[in-house]
PDB file of C-alpha atoms in Angstrom:
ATOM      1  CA  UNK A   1       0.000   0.000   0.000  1.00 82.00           C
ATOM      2  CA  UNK A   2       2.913   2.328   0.550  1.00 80.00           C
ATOM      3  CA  UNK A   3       4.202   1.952  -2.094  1.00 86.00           C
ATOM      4  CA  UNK A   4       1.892   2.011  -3.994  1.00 86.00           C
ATOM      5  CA  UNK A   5       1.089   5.820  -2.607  1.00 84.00           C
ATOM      6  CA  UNK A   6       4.324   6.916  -3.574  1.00 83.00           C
ATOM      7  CA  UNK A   7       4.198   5.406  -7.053  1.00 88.00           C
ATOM      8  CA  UNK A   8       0.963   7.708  -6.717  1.00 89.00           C
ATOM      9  CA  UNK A   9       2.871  10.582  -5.382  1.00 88.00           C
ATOM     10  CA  UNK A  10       5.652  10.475  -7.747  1.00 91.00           C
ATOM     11  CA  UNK A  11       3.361   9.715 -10.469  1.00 91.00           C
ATOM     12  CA  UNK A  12       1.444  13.036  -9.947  1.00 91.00           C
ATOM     13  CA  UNK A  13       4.950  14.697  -9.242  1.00 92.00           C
ATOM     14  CA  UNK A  14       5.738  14.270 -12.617  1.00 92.00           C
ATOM     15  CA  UNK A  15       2.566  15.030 -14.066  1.00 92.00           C
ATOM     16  CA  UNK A  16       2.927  18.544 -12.507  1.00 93.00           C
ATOM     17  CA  UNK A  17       6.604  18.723 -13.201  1.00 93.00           C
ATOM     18  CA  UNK A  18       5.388  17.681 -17.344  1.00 94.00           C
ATOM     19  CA  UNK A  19       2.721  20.624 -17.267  1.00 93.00           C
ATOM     20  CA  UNK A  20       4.718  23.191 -15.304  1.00 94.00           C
ATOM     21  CA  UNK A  21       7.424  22.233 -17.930  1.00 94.00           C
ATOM     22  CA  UNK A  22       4.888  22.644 -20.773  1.00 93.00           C
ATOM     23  CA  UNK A  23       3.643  25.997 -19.037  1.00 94.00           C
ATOM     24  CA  UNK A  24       7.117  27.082 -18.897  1.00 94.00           C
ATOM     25  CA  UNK A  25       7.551  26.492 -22.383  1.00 95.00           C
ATOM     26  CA  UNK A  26       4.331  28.159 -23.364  1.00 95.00           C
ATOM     27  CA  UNK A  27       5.716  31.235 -21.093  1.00 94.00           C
ATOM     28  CA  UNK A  28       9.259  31.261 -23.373  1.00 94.00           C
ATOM     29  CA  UNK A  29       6.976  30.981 -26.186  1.00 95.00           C
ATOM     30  CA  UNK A  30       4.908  33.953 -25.495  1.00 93.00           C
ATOM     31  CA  UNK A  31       7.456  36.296 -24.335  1.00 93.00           C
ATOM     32  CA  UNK A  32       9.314  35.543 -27.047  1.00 94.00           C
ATOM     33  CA  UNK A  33       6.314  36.352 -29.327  1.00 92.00           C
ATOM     34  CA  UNK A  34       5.900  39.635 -27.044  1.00 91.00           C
ATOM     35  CA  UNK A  35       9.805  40.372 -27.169  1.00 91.00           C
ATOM     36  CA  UNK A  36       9.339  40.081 -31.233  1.00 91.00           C
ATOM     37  CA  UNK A  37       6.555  42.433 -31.518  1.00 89.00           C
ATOM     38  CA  UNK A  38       7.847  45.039 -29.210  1.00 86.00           C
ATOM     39  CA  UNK A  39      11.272  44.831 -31.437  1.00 87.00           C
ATOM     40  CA  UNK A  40       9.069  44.948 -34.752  1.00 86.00           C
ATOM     41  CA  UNK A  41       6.757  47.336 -33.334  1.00 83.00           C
ATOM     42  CA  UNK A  42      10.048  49.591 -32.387  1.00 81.00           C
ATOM     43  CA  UNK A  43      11.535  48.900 -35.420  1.00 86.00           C
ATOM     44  CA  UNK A  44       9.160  50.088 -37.758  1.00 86.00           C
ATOM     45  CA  UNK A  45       9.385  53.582 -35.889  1.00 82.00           C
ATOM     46  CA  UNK A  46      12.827  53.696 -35.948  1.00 85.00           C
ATOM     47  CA  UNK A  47      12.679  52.712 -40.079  1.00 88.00           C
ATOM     48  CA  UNK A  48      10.368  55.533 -40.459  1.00 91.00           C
ATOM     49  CA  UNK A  49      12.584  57.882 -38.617  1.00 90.00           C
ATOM     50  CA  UNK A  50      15.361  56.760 -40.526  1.00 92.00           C
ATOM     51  CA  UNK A  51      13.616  57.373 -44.213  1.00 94.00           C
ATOM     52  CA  UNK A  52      12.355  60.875 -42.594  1.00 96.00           C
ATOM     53  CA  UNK A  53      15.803  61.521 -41.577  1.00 96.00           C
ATOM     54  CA  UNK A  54      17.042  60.625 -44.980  1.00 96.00           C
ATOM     55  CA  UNK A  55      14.503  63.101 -46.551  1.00 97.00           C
ATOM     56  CA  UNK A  56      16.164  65.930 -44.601  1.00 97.00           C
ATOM     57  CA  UNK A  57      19.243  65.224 -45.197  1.00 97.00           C
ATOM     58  CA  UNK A  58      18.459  65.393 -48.486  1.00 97.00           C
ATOM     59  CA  UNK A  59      16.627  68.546 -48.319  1.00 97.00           C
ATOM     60  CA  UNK A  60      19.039  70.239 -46.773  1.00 97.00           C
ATOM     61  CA  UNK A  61      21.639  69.602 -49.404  1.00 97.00           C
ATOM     62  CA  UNK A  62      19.408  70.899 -51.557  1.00 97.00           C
ATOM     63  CA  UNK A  63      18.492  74.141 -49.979  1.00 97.00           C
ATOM     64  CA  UNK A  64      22.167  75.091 -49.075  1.00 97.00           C
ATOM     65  CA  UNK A  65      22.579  74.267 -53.054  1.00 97.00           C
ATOM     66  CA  UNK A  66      19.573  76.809 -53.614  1.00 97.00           C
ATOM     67  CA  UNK A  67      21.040  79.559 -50.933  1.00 97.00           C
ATOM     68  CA  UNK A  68      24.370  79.504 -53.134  1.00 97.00           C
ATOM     69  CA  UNK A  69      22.637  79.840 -56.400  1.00 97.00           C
ATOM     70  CA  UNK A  70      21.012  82.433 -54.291  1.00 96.00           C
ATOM     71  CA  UNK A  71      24.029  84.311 -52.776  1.00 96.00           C
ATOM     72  CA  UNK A  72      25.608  83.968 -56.564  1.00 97.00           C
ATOM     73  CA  UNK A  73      22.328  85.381 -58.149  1.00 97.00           C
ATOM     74  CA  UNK A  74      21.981  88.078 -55.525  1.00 96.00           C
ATOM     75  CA  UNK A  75      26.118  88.855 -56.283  1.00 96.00           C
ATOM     76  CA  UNK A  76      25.429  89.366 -60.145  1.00 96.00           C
ATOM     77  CA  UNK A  77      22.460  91.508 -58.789  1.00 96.00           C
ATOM     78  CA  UNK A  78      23.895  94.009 -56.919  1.00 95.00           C
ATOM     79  CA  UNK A  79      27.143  94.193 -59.140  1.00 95.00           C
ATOM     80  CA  UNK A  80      24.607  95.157 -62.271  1.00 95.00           C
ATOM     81  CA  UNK A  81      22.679  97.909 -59.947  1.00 94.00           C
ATOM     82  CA  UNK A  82      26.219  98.918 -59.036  1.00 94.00           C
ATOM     83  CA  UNK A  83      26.829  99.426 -62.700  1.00 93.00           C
ATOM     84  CA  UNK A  84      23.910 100.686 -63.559  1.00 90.00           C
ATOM     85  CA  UNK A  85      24.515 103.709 -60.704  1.00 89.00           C
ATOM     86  CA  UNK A  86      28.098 104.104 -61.698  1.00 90.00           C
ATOM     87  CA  UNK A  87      26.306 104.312 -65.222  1.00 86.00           C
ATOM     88  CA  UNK A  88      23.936 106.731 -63.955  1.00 80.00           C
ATOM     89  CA  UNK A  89      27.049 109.082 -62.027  1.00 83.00           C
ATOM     90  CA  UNK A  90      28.875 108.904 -65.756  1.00 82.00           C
ATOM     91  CA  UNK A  91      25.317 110.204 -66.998  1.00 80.00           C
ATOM     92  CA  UNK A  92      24.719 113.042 -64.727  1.00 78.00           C
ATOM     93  CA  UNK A  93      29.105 114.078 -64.751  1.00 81.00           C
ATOM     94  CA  UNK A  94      28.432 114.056 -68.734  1.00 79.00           C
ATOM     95  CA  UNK A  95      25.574 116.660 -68.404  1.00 82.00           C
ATOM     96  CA  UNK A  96      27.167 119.026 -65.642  1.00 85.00           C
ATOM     97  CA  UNK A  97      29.959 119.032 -67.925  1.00 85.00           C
ATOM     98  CA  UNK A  98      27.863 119.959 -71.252  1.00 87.00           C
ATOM     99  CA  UNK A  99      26.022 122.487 -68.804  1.00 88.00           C
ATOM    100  CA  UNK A 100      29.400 123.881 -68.122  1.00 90.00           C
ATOM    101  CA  UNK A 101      30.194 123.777 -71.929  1.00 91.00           C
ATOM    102  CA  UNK A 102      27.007 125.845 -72.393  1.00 92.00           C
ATOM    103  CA  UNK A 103      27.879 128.351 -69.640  1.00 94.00           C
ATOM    104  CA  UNK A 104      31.474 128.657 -71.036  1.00 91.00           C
ATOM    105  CA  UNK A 105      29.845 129.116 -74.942  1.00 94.00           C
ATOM    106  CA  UNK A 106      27.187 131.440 -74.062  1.00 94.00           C
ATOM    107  CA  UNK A 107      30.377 133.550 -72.037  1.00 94.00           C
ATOM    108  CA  UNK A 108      32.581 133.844 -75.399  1.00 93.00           C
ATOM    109  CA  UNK A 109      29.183 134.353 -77.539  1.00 93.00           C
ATOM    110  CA  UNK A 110      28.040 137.385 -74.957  1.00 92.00           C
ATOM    111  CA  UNK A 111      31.788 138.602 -75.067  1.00 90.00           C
ATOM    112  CA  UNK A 112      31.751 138.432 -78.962  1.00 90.00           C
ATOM    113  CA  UNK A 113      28.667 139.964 -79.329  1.00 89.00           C
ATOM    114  CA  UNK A 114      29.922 142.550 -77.068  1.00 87.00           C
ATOM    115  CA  UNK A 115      33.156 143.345 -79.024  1.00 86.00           C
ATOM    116  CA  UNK A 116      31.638 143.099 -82.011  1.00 83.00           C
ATOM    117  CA  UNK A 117      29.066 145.719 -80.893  1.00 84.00           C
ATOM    118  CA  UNK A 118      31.817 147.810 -79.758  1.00 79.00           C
ATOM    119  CA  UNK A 119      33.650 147.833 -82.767  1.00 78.00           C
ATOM    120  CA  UNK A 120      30.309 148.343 -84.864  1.00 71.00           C
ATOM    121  CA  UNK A 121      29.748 151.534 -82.604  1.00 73.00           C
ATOM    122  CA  UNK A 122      33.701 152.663 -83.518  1.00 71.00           C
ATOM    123  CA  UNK A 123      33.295 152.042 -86.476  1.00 66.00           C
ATOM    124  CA  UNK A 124      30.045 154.553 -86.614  1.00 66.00           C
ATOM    125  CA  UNK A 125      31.603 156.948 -85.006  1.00 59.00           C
TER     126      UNK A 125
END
């Protein structure tokens, strides 16, 4: 009778030791499965950052290529409207100086208009 209660015994011992052994397992199994998904679920955000980080990168190459076509452009810009003003100077030096050719004419005209007046009167008299 004794023994066969601990036949019994270790017969149920092992029965619980088999299905805390498969319950173990199914535990591995389903963290596992939960360790998988938190790493896929994590990766797929970090992918996503990675492609966004990509298209900035990207971006940003491109708009410091834009800002020196910019700078360039705006270079050639104000080197033309300096011209153009140094143009404009030339402009307004060329008419002071056919203003003063006009003051200068109409001087010797008066003054030849006055001798000749002068000798036209001497020559009267």
């Amino acid at each position: 009778m004794l023994s066969r209660l601990l036949k019994e015994h270790q017969s149920k011992q092992n029965e619980r030791k088999e299905l805390q052994e498969g319950r173990r397992r199914e535990a591995i199994t389903a963290a596992t499965c939960l360790t998988e998904a938190l790493v896929d679920h994590l990766n797929v955000g970090v992918a996503k950052a990675y492609v966004n980080q990509r298209k900035l990168d990207h971006e940003v190459k491109t708009l410091q290529v834009q800002a020196g076509q910019f700078s360039k452009q705006t270079g050639q810009w104000i080197s033309m409207v300096e011209g153009f003003n140094q143009a404009l100077k030339e402009i307004g030096d060329v008419e002071n100086w056919a203003r003063s050719i006009e003051m200068d004419m109409r001087t010797i005209a008066t003054a030849l208009e006055y001798v000749h007046k002068g000798q036209l009167t001497s020559a009267s008299s």
